[in-house]
CSV table of C-alpha atoms and ligand atoms in Angstrom, one decimal:
chain,number,residue,atom,x,y,z
A,1,MET,CA,164.4,191.9,53.8
A,2,LEU,CA,159.9,193.3,52.8
A,3,LEU,CA,158.9,193.9,56.1
A,4,LYS,CA,161.4,196.9,56.1
A,5,ASP,CA,161.5,198.1,52.9
A,6,LYS,CA,157.6,198.9,53.7
A,7,ILE,CA,157.9,199.8,57.8
A,8,GLY,CA,160.8,202.2,56.7
A,9,ALA,CA,159.4,204.0,54.1
A,10,GLN,CA,156.3,204.7,56.6
A,11,LEU,CA,158.7,206.0,58.6
A,12,PRO,CA,160.0,209.7,57.6
A,13,GLU,CA,156.1,210.0,58.1
A,14,PHE,CA,155.6,208.5,60.4
A,15,ARG,CA,157.6,210.6,62.8
A,16,GLU,CA,156.6,213.9,61.4
A,17,ARG,CA,153.2,213.1,62.9
A,18,ILE,CA,154.5,211.9,66.4
A,19,ILE,CA,156.3,214.8,67.1
A,20,LYS,CA,153.3,216.8,65.5
A,21,LEU,CA,151.2,215.8,68.1
A,22,VAL,CA,154.2,216.8,70.9
A,23,ARG,CA,155.0,218.9,70.7
A,24,GLU,CA,151.3,221.1,69.6
A,25,SER,CA,149.7,218.7,72.0
A,26,GLY,CA,151.8,217.6,74.2
A,27,THR,CA,149.8,218.1,78.1
A,28,VAL,CA,146.6,217.1,76.7
A,29,LYS,CA,145.1,214.6,79.0
A,30,ILE,CA,144.2,211.8,77.3
A,31,SER,CA,143.7,209.5,81.1
A,32,GLU,CA,142.9,210.1,84.5
A,33,VAL,CA,143.9,207.8,87.2
A,34,ASN,CA,142.1,207.3,90.4
A,35,VAL,CA,141.9,205.4,93.9
A,36,SER,CA,141.0,202.3,92.8
A,37,GLN,CA,142.0,201.5,89.1
A,38,LEU,CA,145.8,202.1,91.6
A,39,PHE,CA,145.0,199.2,93.8
A,40,GLY,CA,143.8,197.4,90.5
A,41,GLY,CA,145.2,197.0,88.3
A,42,MET,CA,145.0,199.8,86.6
A,43,ARG,CA,142.3,199.0,84.4
A,44,GLU,CA,140.5,201.7,82.1
A,45,VAL,CA,144.2,203.5,82.3
A,46,HIS,CA,145.4,203.8,78.8
A,47,VAL,CA,150.0,203.2,80.0
A,48,VAL,CA,150.9,202.7,76.3
A,49,VAL,CA,150.8,203.9,72.6
A,50,SER,CA,150.4,200.9,70.4
A,51,ASP,CA,149.1,200.6,66.7
A,52,ILE,CA,149.2,197.1,66.1
A,53,SER,CA,145.9,196.2,67.0
A,54,HIS,CA,143.3,197.7,69.4
A,55,ILE,CA,141.0,196.3,71.4
A,56,ASP,CA,136.8,197.8,71.8
A,57,PRO,CA,135.4,195.8,74.6
A,58,TYR,CA,132.5,195.2,72.6
A,59,GLU,CA,133.7,193.7,69.7
A,60,GLY,CA,136.9,192.6,70.1
A,61,ILE,CA,139.8,192.9,68.8
A,62,ARG,CA,140.7,194.6,65.9
A,63,LEU,CA,144.5,193.5,64.2
A,64,ARG,CA,145.9,197.3,62.7
A,65,GLY,CA,141.8,197.8,62.2
A,66,TYR,CA,140.5,194.7,61.0
A,67,THR,CA,138.2,191.9,63.1
A,68,ILE,CA,138.4,188.8,63.7
A,69,PRO,CA,136.3,188.0,60.9
A,70,GLU,CA,137.8,190.8,58.2
A,71,VAL,CA,141.0,188.9,58.9
A,72,LEU,CA,140.0,185.5,58.1
A,73,LYS,CA,138.9,186.2,55.0
A,74,GLU,CA,140.8,189.4,53.8
A,75,LEU,CA,144.3,187.9,54.7
A,76,PRO,CA,145.8,185.5,51.7
A,77,LYS,CA,146.0,182.2,51.5
A,78,CYS,CA,147.9,179.5,50.7
A,79,GLU,CA,146.8,176.4,47.6
A,80,GLY,CA,144.4,174.6,49.0
A,81,THR,CA,142.9,176.0,52.8
A,82,ASP,CA,140.6,178.3,53.4
A,83,PHE,CA,142.9,179.5,56.6
A,84,PRO,CA,145.6,182.2,56.2
A,85,LEU,CA,149.5,182.3,55.5
A,86,ALA,CA,151.2,183.4,58.7
A,87,GLY,CA,153.4,184.9,56.6
A,88,GLY,CA,150.6,187.2,55.9
A,89,LEU,CA,149.5,188.0,58.6
A,90,TYR,CA,152.8,189.6,59.9
A,91,TYR,CA,153.5,191.3,57.1
A,92,LEU,CA,149.5,192.9,58.6
A,93,LEU,CA,151.5,194.0,61.7
A,94,MET,CA,154.4,194.7,61.2
A,95,VAL,CA,152.6,196.9,57.3
A,96,GLY,CA,149.9,198.1,58.8
A,97,CYS,CA,147.8,196.6,55.1
A,98,LEU,CA,146.9,193.9,54.3
A,99,PRO,CA,150.0,191.6,51.3
A,100,SER,CA,148.9,190.5,48.6
A,101,LEU,CA,149.8,186.6,48.1
A,102,ASP,CA,152.9,186.8,46.5
A,103,GLU,CA,154.0,189.5,50.2
A,104,ALA,CA,153.3,186.7,52.0
A,105,LEU,CA,155.2,184.5,50.5
A,106,GLN,CA,158.3,186.7,50.3
A,107,VAL,CA,158.2,187.0,54.4
A,108,GLU,CA,157.0,182.7,54.4
A,109,ASP,CA,160.2,182.4,52.5
A,110,GLU,CA,163.0,184.9,54.5
A,111,TRP,CA,161.2,182.4,57.5
A,112,LYS,CA,162.8,179.3,55.8
A,113,GLU,CA,165.7,181.0,55.5
A,114,ARG,CA,166.6,181.8,59.2
A,115,GLY,CA,165.2,179.3,60.6
A,116,GLN,CA,167.9,177.0,61.9
A,117,LEU,CA,168.0,176.6,65.1
A,118,PRO,CA,171.6,177.0,67.0
A,119,ASP,CA,173.6,173.6,68.9
A,120,TYR,CA,173.8,174.9,71.6
A,121,VAL,CA,170.0,175.9,72.1
A,122,ILE,CA,168.4,171.7,70.8
A,123,LYS,CA,171.6,170.0,73.5
A,124,SER,CA,170.5,172.8,76.2
A,125,LEU,CA,166.8,171.5,75.6
A,126,GLN,CA,167.1,168.4,76.0
A,127,SER,CA,169.4,168.6,79.6
A,128,MET,CA,166.3,170.4,81.1
A,129,PRO,CA,165.2,168.1,83.4
A,130,PRO,CA,162.5,165.7,81.9
A,131,GLU,CA,159.7,166.9,84.2
A,132,THR,CA,160.4,171.3,83.6
A,133,HIS,CA,157.1,172.8,81.9
A,134,PRO,CA,157.1,173.3,78.2
A,135,MET,CA,156.7,176.7,78.9
A,136,THR,CA,160.4,177.2,81.3
A,137,MET,CA,161.8,175.8,78.2
A,138,LEU,CA,160.6,177.7,76.0
A,139,SER,CA,160.8,180.9,77.7
A,140,ALA,CA,164.5,179.5,78.5
A,141,ALA,CA,165.2,179.3,74.7
A,142,ILE,CA,164.1,183.0,73.7
A,143,LEU,CA,167.2,183.3,76.2
A,144,MET,CA,169.3,181.7,75.6
A,145,LEU,CA,168.8,183.0,71.0
A,146,GLN,CA,169.1,186.3,72.5
A,147,ASN,CA,173.6,185.2,71.7
A,148,GLU,CA,172.7,185.5,68.3
A,149,SER,CA,171.4,189.1,68.6
A,150,ILE,CA,172.1,191.7,65.3
A,151,PHE,CA,170.8,194.4,67.8
A,152,VAL,CA,173.3,194.1,70.9
A,153,ARG,CA,176.1,194.1,67.9
A,154,ARG,CA,175.1,196.4,66.2
A,155,TYR,CA,174.6,198.3,69.2
A,156,ASP,CA,178.2,197.5,70.7
A,157,ALA,CA,179.6,198.7,67.4
A,158,GLY,CA,178.0,201.9,68.1
A,159,MET,CA,174.0,201.7,66.0
A,160,GLN,CA,172.2,204.7,65.5
A,161,LYS,CA,169.0,206.1,67.4
A,162,SER,CA,167.4,205.8,64.2
A,163,ASP,CA,168.6,202.2,63.3
A,164,TYR,CA,167.4,200.6,66.6
A,165,TRP,CA,164.9,199.6,65.0
A,166,GLU,CA,165.7,197.8,61.8
A,167,ALA,CA,168.0,196.0,64.3
A,168,ALA,CA,165.0,195.0,65.6
A,169,LEU,CA,163.2,193.4,63.5
A,170,GLU,CA,166.0,192.1,61.4
A,171,ASP,CA,165.7,189.6,65.3
A,172,SER,CA,163.0,189.4,65.5
A,173,MET,CA,162.4,187.7,62.3
A,174,ASN,CA,165.1,185.9,63.1
A,175,LEU,CA,163.4,184.7,66.3
A,176,THR,CA,160.1,184.2,64.5
A,177,ALA,CA,161.1,181.6,62.3
A,178,LYS,CA,163.3,179.6,64.6
A,179,LEU,CA,160.3,179.1,66.8
A,180,PRO,CA,158.2,177.2,65.1
A,181,ALA,CA,161.2,174.5,65.7
A,182,ILE,CA,161.4,175.1,69.0
A,183,ALA,CA,158.5,174.8,69.7
A,184,ALA,CA,157.6,171.1,68.2
A,185,TYR,CA,161.4,170.2,69.4
A,186,ILE,CA,159.5,171.2,73.4
A,187,TYR,CA,156.8,169.0,72.5
A,188,ASN,CA,158.6,166.2,70.4
A,189,LEU,CA,161.5,165.7,74.0
A,190,LYS,CA,158.7,166.2,76.6
A,191,TYR,CA,156.1,164.5,75.2
A,192,ASN,CA,156.4,162.1,72.0
A,193,SER,CA,159.4,160.3,69.8
A,194,GLY,CA,162.2,163.1,71.3
A,195,LYS,CA,162.9,164.0,67.6
A,196,LEU,CA,163.9,166.8,66.1
A,197,ILE,CA,162.1,167.0,63.2
A,198,PRO,CA,163.2,169.8,60.3
A,199,PRO,CA,160.6,171.2,58.1
A,200,ASN,CA,158.8,170.8,55.7
A,201,PRO,CA,159.9,173.7,52.8
A,202,ASP,CA,157.2,172.9,50.8
A,203,LEU,CA,155.4,174.0,54.1
A,204,ASP,CA,154.0,177.6,55.2
A,205,TRP,CA,154.9,178.5,59.1
A,206,SER,CA,152.0,176.9,60.0
A,207,ALA,CA,151.6,173.8,58.4
A,208,ASN,CA,155.4,173.6,59.1
A,209,PHE,CA,154.5,173.0,62.8
A,210,ALA,CA,151.9,170.9,62.3
A,211,HIS,CA,154.6,169.3,60.6
A,212,MET,CA,157.2,169.0,63.1
A,213,ILE,CA,154.9,168.3,66.3
A,214,GLN,CA,154.8,164.8,64.1
A,215,LYS,CA,151.1,165.8,62.6
A,216,GLY,CA,151.5,166.9,59.1
A,217,ASP,CA,149.8,165.0,57.2
A,218,ASP,CA,146.7,165.5,58.9
A,219,ARG,CA,144.7,168.2,56.6
A,220,GLU,CA,142.7,169.5,59.0
A,221,TYR,CA,145.6,169.7,61.9
A,222,GLN,CA,147.5,172.0,59.3
A,223,ASP,CA,144.3,174.3,59.2
A,224,LEU,CA,143.2,174.6,62.7
A,225,SER,CA,146.9,175.7,63.2
A,226,ARG,CA,146.7,177.7,60.7
A,227,LEU,CA,144.2,179.4,62.2
A,228,PHE,CA,145.2,179.5,66.0
A,229,PHE,CA,148.5,181.4,65.2
A,230,VAL,CA,146.8,184.2,62.8
A,231,LEU,CA,143.9,183.6,66.4
A,232,HIS,CA,146.7,184.6,69.1
A,233,SER,CA,149.1,187.0,67.5
A,234,ASP,CA,148.2,189.9,69.7
A,235,HIS,CA,145.3,191.5,72.1
A,236,GLU,CA,146.6,195.4,72.2
A,237,GLY,CA,149.5,196.6,73.7
A,238,ALA,CA,149.1,196.7,77.4
A,239,ASN,CA,147.8,193.2,78.5
A,240,VAL,CA,150.7,191.8,80.2
A,241,SER,CA,152.4,189.9,77.9
A,242,ALA,CA,152.0,192.8,75.5
A,243,HIS,CA,153.6,195.0,78.3
A,244,THR,CA,156.3,193.1,79.6
A,245,THR,CA,157.8,192.4,76.5
A,246,HIS,CA,157.4,196.0,75.8
A,247,LEU,CA,158.6,197.1,79.5
A,248,VAL,CA,161.8,195.1,78.4
A,249,ALA,CA,162.8,196.6,75.8
A,250,SER,CA,162.8,199.8,76.5
A,251,THR,CA,165.0,199.5,77.9
A,252,LEU,CA,166.8,198.8,75.5
A,253,SER,CA,167.3,194.6,76.3
A,254,SER,CA,167.7,192.8,72.9
A,255,VAL,CA,164.2,191.3,71.6
A,256,TYR,CA,165.3,188.3,73.0
A,257,TYR,CA,165.0,189.0,76.8
A,258,ALA,CA,162.3,191.4,76.3
A,259,CYS,CA,160.0,187.9,74.5
A,260,SER,CA,161.4,185.7,76.8
A,261,ALA,CA,160.2,187.8,79.4
A,262,GLY,CA,156.6,188.0,77.8
A,263,MET,CA,156.1,184.3,77.5
A,264,ASN,CA,157.7,183.9,81.5
A,265,ALA,CA,154.0,186.8,81.9
A,266,LEU,CA,152.2,184.4,79.8
A,267,ALA,CA,153.0,181.5,82.2
A,268,GLY,CA,150.8,183.2,84.2
A,269,PRO,CA,147.7,181.2,85.5
A,270,LEU,CA,145.1,184.2,84.9
A,271,HIS,CA,146.7,184.7,81.3
A,272,GLY,CA,147.9,182.2,78.6
A,273,LEU,CA,148.5,179.3,81.4
A,274,ALA,CA,144.0,179.9,81.8
A,275,ASN,CA,143.9,177.2,78.9
A,276,GLN,CA,145.5,174.3,80.6
A,277,GLU,CA,143.1,175.1,83.5
A,278,CYS,CA,140.9,175.6,80.9
A,279,LEU,CA,140.9,172.2,79.2
A,280,ARG,CA,141.3,170.7,82.7
A,281,TRP,CA,137.6,172.1,83.9
A,282,LEU,CA,136.5,170.7,81.4
A,283,LEU,CA,138.4,167.4,82.2
A,284,GLN,CA,136.0,167.5,85.6
A,285,VAL,CA,132.8,168.1,84.3
A,286,ARG,CA,132.9,164.8,82.4
A,287,SER,CA,134.4,162.9,84.9
A,288,CYS,CA,132.4,164.2,87.0
A,289,PHE,CA,128.9,162.6,85.7
A,290,ASP,CA,128.0,159.3,84.4
A,291,SER,CA,126.7,160.6,80.9
A,292,PHE,CA,127.0,163.7,78.8
A,293,PRO,CA,125.7,166.2,81.9
A,294,THR,CA,122.6,168.1,81.9
A,295,HIS,CA,122.0,171.1,81.6
A,296,GLU,CA,120.9,171.8,85.3
A,297,GLN,CA,123.3,169.3,86.0
A,298,LEU,CA,126.0,171.2,84.1
A,299,GLU,CA,124.6,174.3,86.7
A,300,ALA,CA,125.1,173.0,89.4
A,301,PHE,CA,128.7,172.1,88.7
A,302,ALA,CA,128.7,175.6,88.1
A,303,TRP,CA,128.1,177.3,91.8
A,304,GLU,CA,130.1,175.0,92.8
A,305,THR,CA,133.7,176.1,91.5
A,306,LEU,CA,132.8,179.2,92.5
A,307,ARG,CA,131.7,178.4,96.0
A,308,SER,CA,134.5,176.6,96.4
A,309,ASP,CA,136.2,180.2,96.1
A,310,LYS,CA,137.6,179.7,92.3
A,311,VAL,CA,136.9,180.6,88.6
A,312,ILE,CA,135.4,179.2,86.6
A,313,PRO,CA,138.2,179.5,83.6
A,314,GLY,CA,137.6,180.1,80.2
A,315,TYR,CA,135.4,183.4,80.8
A,316,GLY,CA,135.2,186.9,82.8
A,317,HIS,CA,138.3,189.4,80.5
A,318,ALA,CA,140.2,192.5,81.9
A,319,VAL,CA,138.9,194.6,78.8
A,320,LEU,CA,136.2,192.5,77.3
A,321,ARG,CA,133.4,193.2,77.2
A,322,THR,CA,131.3,190.3,75.0
A,323,ILE,CA,132.0,187.3,73.6
A,324,ASP,CA,135.8,187.0,72.3
A,325,PRO,CA,135.3,186.5,68.5
A,326,ARG,CA,138.4,183.9,69.2
A,327,PHE,CA,136.5,182.3,70.3
A,328,THR,CA,134.3,182.2,67.7
A,329,ALA,CA,135.8,182.3,65.5
A,330,GLN,CA,137.0,178.3,66.9
A,331,LEU,CA,133.5,177.5,67.3
A,332,GLU,CA,132.6,177.9,63.8
A,333,PHE,CA,135.2,175.7,63.1
A,334,GLY,CA,134.3,173.1,65.9
A,335,LYS,CA,130.9,173.0,63.8
A,336,LYS,CA,132.0,172.3,60.8
A,337,TYR,CA,134.5,169.5,61.9
A,338,MET,CA,133.5,167.7,65.5
A,339,PRO,CA,130.3,168.3,65.8
A,340,ASP,CA,129.9,165.1,67.3
A,341,ASP,CA,132.6,165.4,70.0
A,342,GLU,CA,132.4,164.6,73.2
A,343,LEU,CA,133.8,168.0,75.0
A,344,PHE,CA,133.1,170.0,72.6
A,345,ARG,CA,129.4,169.4,72.8
A,346,LEU,CA,130.4,170.3,76.6
A,347,VAL,CA,132.1,173.4,75.7
A,348,ASN,CA,129.0,173.7,73.6
A,349,LEU,CA,127.0,172.8,76.7
A,350,VAL,CA,129.2,175.1,78.6
A,351,PHE,CA,128.5,178.1,76.3
A,352,GLN,CA,124.6,178.5,76.9
A,353,VAL,CA,124.5,177.5,80.9
A,354,VAL,CA,128.1,180.4,82.6
A,355,PRO,CA,127.1,183.2,81.5
A,356,GLN,CA,123.8,183.5,82.8
A,357,VAL,CA,125.9,181.5,86.9
A,358,LEU,CA,127.5,184.1,86.1
A,359,LYS,CA,125.4,186.9,85.4
A,360,GLN,CA,123.7,185.5,88.7
A,361,TYR,CA,127.1,186.1,90.7
A,362,GLY,CA,127.1,189.1,90.0
A,363,LYS,CA,131.0,190.4,90.8
A,364,VAL,CA,131.6,189.5,87.3
A,365,LYS,CA,132.7,192.5,85.1
A,366,ASN,CA,132.6,190.3,81.0
A,367,PRO,CA,130.1,187.0,82.4
A,368,TRP,CA,131.1,185.9,78.1
A,369,PRO,CA,134.0,182.9,77.5
A,370,ASN,CA,137.3,183.8,76.4
A,371,VAL,CA,139.5,181.8,74.3
A,372,ASP,CA,140.5,179.8,76.8
A,373,ALA,CA,136.9,178.8,76.9
A,374,ILE,CA,137.7,175.9,73.2
A,375,ASN,CA,141.8,176.3,72.7
A,376,GLY,CA,142.2,173.1,74.4
A,377,THR,CA,139.3,171.3,73.0
A,378,MET,CA,140.3,172.3,70.4
A,379,GLN,CA,143.6,170.3,70.6
A,380,TYR,CA,142.4,168.1,72.2
A,381,HIS,CA,139.8,167.0,69.3
A,382,TYR,CA,142.8,165.9,67.0
A,383,GLY,CA,145.4,164.4,69.9
A,384,VAL,CA,147.1,167.1,71.3
A,385,ARG,CA,146.6,166.3,74.8
A,386,GLN,CA,149.6,167.0,76.8
A,387,PHE,CA,147.9,170.6,78.5
A,388,ASP,CA,150.5,171.7,79.8
A,389,PHE,CA,151.8,172.3,76.3
A,390,TYR,CA,148.5,174.2,75.5
A,391,THR,CA,150.3,178.5,76.4
A,392,VAL,CA,153.8,177.3,74.6
A,393,LEU,CA,150.9,177.1,72.0
A,394,PHE,CA,150.1,180.3,72.6
A,395,GLY,CA,153.3,182.0,72.9
A,396,LEU,CA,154.2,180.8,69.9
A,397,SER,CA,151.3,182.6,68.1
A,398,ARG,CA,152.0,185.9,70.0
A,399,ILE,CA,155.3,186.3,69.3
A,400,LEU,CA,154.6,187.9,65.9
A,401,GLY,CA,152.5,190.4,67.9
A,402,LEU,CA,155.2,191.2,71.1
A,403,THR,CA,157.7,191.1,68.1
A,404,ALA,CA,155.3,193.5,65.5
A,405,HIS,CA,155.0,195.8,68.6
A,406,SER,CA,158.7,196.2,69.9
A,407,VAL,CA,159.5,197.1,66.7
A,408,TRP,CA,157.2,199.5,66.4
A,409,SER,CA,158.5,200.8,69.4
A,410,ARG,CA,161.6,201.7,68.6
A,411,ALA,CA,161.0,203.1,65.2
A,412,MET,CA,158.8,205.5,67.3
A,413,GLY,CA,161.8,206.8,69.8
A,414,LEU,CA,159.4,205.6,72.8
A,415,PRO,CA,161.8,205.7,75.3
A,416,ILE,CA,162.7,204.2,79.1
A,417,GLU,CA,159.8,203.6,80.1
A,418,ARG,CA,159.7,204.5,84.4
A,419,PRO,CA,156.2,205.5,85.8
A,420,GLN,CA,156.1,206.6,89.2
A,421,SER,CA,154.7,204.1,92.3
A,422,ILE,CA,153.0,206.3,95.5
A,423,THR,CA,153.1,205.2,99.2
A,424,THR,CA,149.6,204.1,100.9
A,425,PRO,CA,149.9,206.6,103.4
A,426,MET,CA,150.7,209.4,101.0
A,427,ILE,CA,147.5,208.4,98.7
A,428,GLU,CA,145.8,208.9,102.7
A,429,GLU,CA,147.0,212.9,103.0
A,430,TYR,CA,146.3,213.5,98.6
A,431,VAL,CA,142.2,211.9,99.8
A,432,GLU,CA,141.9,213.6,102.9
A,433,THR,CA,144.4,217.7,101.9
A,434,ASN,CA,141.7,217.7,99.0
A,435,HIS,CA,138.3,216.6,101.6
A,436,ILE,CA,137.2,213.7,99.0
A,437,VAL,CA,134.7,211.2,101.1
A,438,MET,CA,136.7,207.9,101.2
B,501,LIG,N1,135.2,182.9,87.2
B,501,LIG,C1,135.1,183.7,88.1
B,501,LIG,N2,135.0,184.6,88.6
B,501,LIG,C2,135.6,185.9,88.1
B,501,LIG,C3,135.6,185.0,86.8
B,501,LIG,C4,135.1,184.2,86.2
B,501,LIG,N3,135.6,183.6,85.2
B,501,LIG,N4,135.4,185.8,86.2
B,501,LIG,C5,136.0,186.9,87.4
B,501,LIG,N5,135.9,186.6,87.8
B,501,LIG,C6,135.4,187.5,89.7
B,501,LIG,C7,137.5,188.1,89.6
B,501,LIG,O1,138.0,187.4,90.8
B,501,LIG,C8,137.4,188.9,90.8
B,501,LIG,O2,136.6,188.9,91.9
B,501,LIG,P1,137.7,189.5,92.9
B,501,LIG,O3,136.8,190.4,93.3
B,501,LIG,O4,136.8,189.3,94.9
B,501,LIG,O5,138.2,190.1,93.4
B,501,LIG,C9,135.7,189.7,90.2
B,501,LIG,O6,134.5,188.6,89.3
B,501,LIG,C10,135.5,190.9,89.3
B,501,LIG,O7,136.9,190.4,88.0
B,501,LIG,P2,136.7,190.8,86.2
B,501,LIG,O8,136.8,192.7,86.8
B,501,LIG,O9,134.7,190.9,86.0
B,501,LIG,O10,137.8,190.8,85.9
B,501,LIG,P3,139.1,190.9,86.5
B,501,LIG,O11,140.2,192.3,85.2
B,501,LIG,O12,139.8,191.0,87.4
B,501,LIG,O13,139.8,189.6,85.6
B,501,LIG,C11,140.0,187.7,83.9
B,501,LIG,C12,139.9,189.2,84.3
B,501,LIG,C13,140.7,187.3,83.5
B,501,LIG,C14,141.9,188.0,85.3
B,501,LIG,C15,139.2,186.9,84.5
B,501,LIG,O14,138.0,187.7,84.1
B,501,LIG,C16,139.5,185.1,85.2
B,501,LIG,O15,139.3,184.4,86.3
B,501,LIG,N6,138.6,184.7,84.3
B,501,LIG,C17,139.1,182.8,84.1
B,501,LIG,C18,140.9,182.7,84.2
B,501,LIG,C19,140.6,183.1,82.8
B,501,LIG,O16,140.0,182.9,82.1
B,501,LIG,N7,141.8,183.7,82.5
B,501,LIG,C20,141.9,184.2,80.9
B,501,LIG,C21,141.8,185.0,80.3
B,501,LIG,C22,142.1,185.1,78.8
B,501,LIG,C23,144.0,186.1,78.9
B,501,LIG,O17,143.2,187.1,79.3
B,501,LIG,O18,145.1,186.1,78.6
């Protein structure tokens, strides 16, 4: 397999670098933690190593060193579209450098060979109550695939530690190959014909998802899928879903167990679910006014939201301190393909108004839009209007990053993660005995 060969070729030198770092500089301090950070969600504490991506607060995400505009420009595309192949993106995340078109297509072909869904997954999804949240279905489907784990089989047969990453890669390829069909089937079961639509072998991973939810004829929606899946693929290694996945996989649970856990984290309203909350908020704004709101009306509505002790979804970020470039990329798409769409115009107006309101509000560290401020609007325009499904789209994309982190964690031989907790009296005592003014 191409990815196996490419990763394998880097490993001897990479492992040497880590051994040298730990041997020669093992006691050098990288990060410290203070009392506010302990009670404040460990913001800015470096807790995990990952080379897949990194967020610069003022520039946004870099995937293997490339900014979002660079990734969109440089990754290979298939004929007839300006948007990258997910196979090329996966190569970039896994291998660390840009692939050729041929290499990107090899990953796509590998996915096609591994995409078949086991019958028991289909039947289990069918048996779930119709009101089940689609994220529950996604997480459950991934968990069920654990049954297929090559890692588990090889581990039980006595696999050596230095080979763990290869088995994790096999599982990752199988899981990522199957996930578009799973996500599409969840969509069809809940909101469409209920049909299991087979993938079209002539289409790439992203466009195939569009095809399997019966939007394959819409070239613009195919392109939006290609864009969306690149933009949401990774957001460094310590966000909640990535860190959850990493933590679970550090016990040598398989990629399936770990990614299912990661999806459960993504399902929270402060993380991936903000997607659906944001569109709900925009629709509330629209329904509140007889005609398109003015600047002043929207400003008053935003204040109303804040006064009722709610957050304005799609704005703010734990790490970013600038406009999310993933928001900007979709804004550009919207300007080109849906400039007159009413919700899209509303997204633009909110973008003009809300940052100023949040700045006046005072306590928000980042008043700028994150990617969720626009995601739902794009989908809504093309008729994917079931907003509880939006986090599944996010999860389908994020699986690329989660699995890349997992493979590399095993390749680096990282141990089980086990930080330590501390009690409140212990902190009080520590502060007291060190005569630190509280
Ligand atoms: N509207 C209102 N208040 C907000 C806010 C927003 N959009 N963003 C932050 N705040 C508030 C916080 O709730 C916090 O209030 P308290 O001190 O009363 O608890 C205060 O401002 C400071 O928060 P912060 O340090 O700026 O932000 P956090 O790192 O604590 O939280 C995030 C980050 C994303 C959870 C927060 O900005 C938020 O809730 N935004 C809206 C939901 C959203 O868009 N989530 C998607 C994020 C993308 C992702 O990671 O998936």
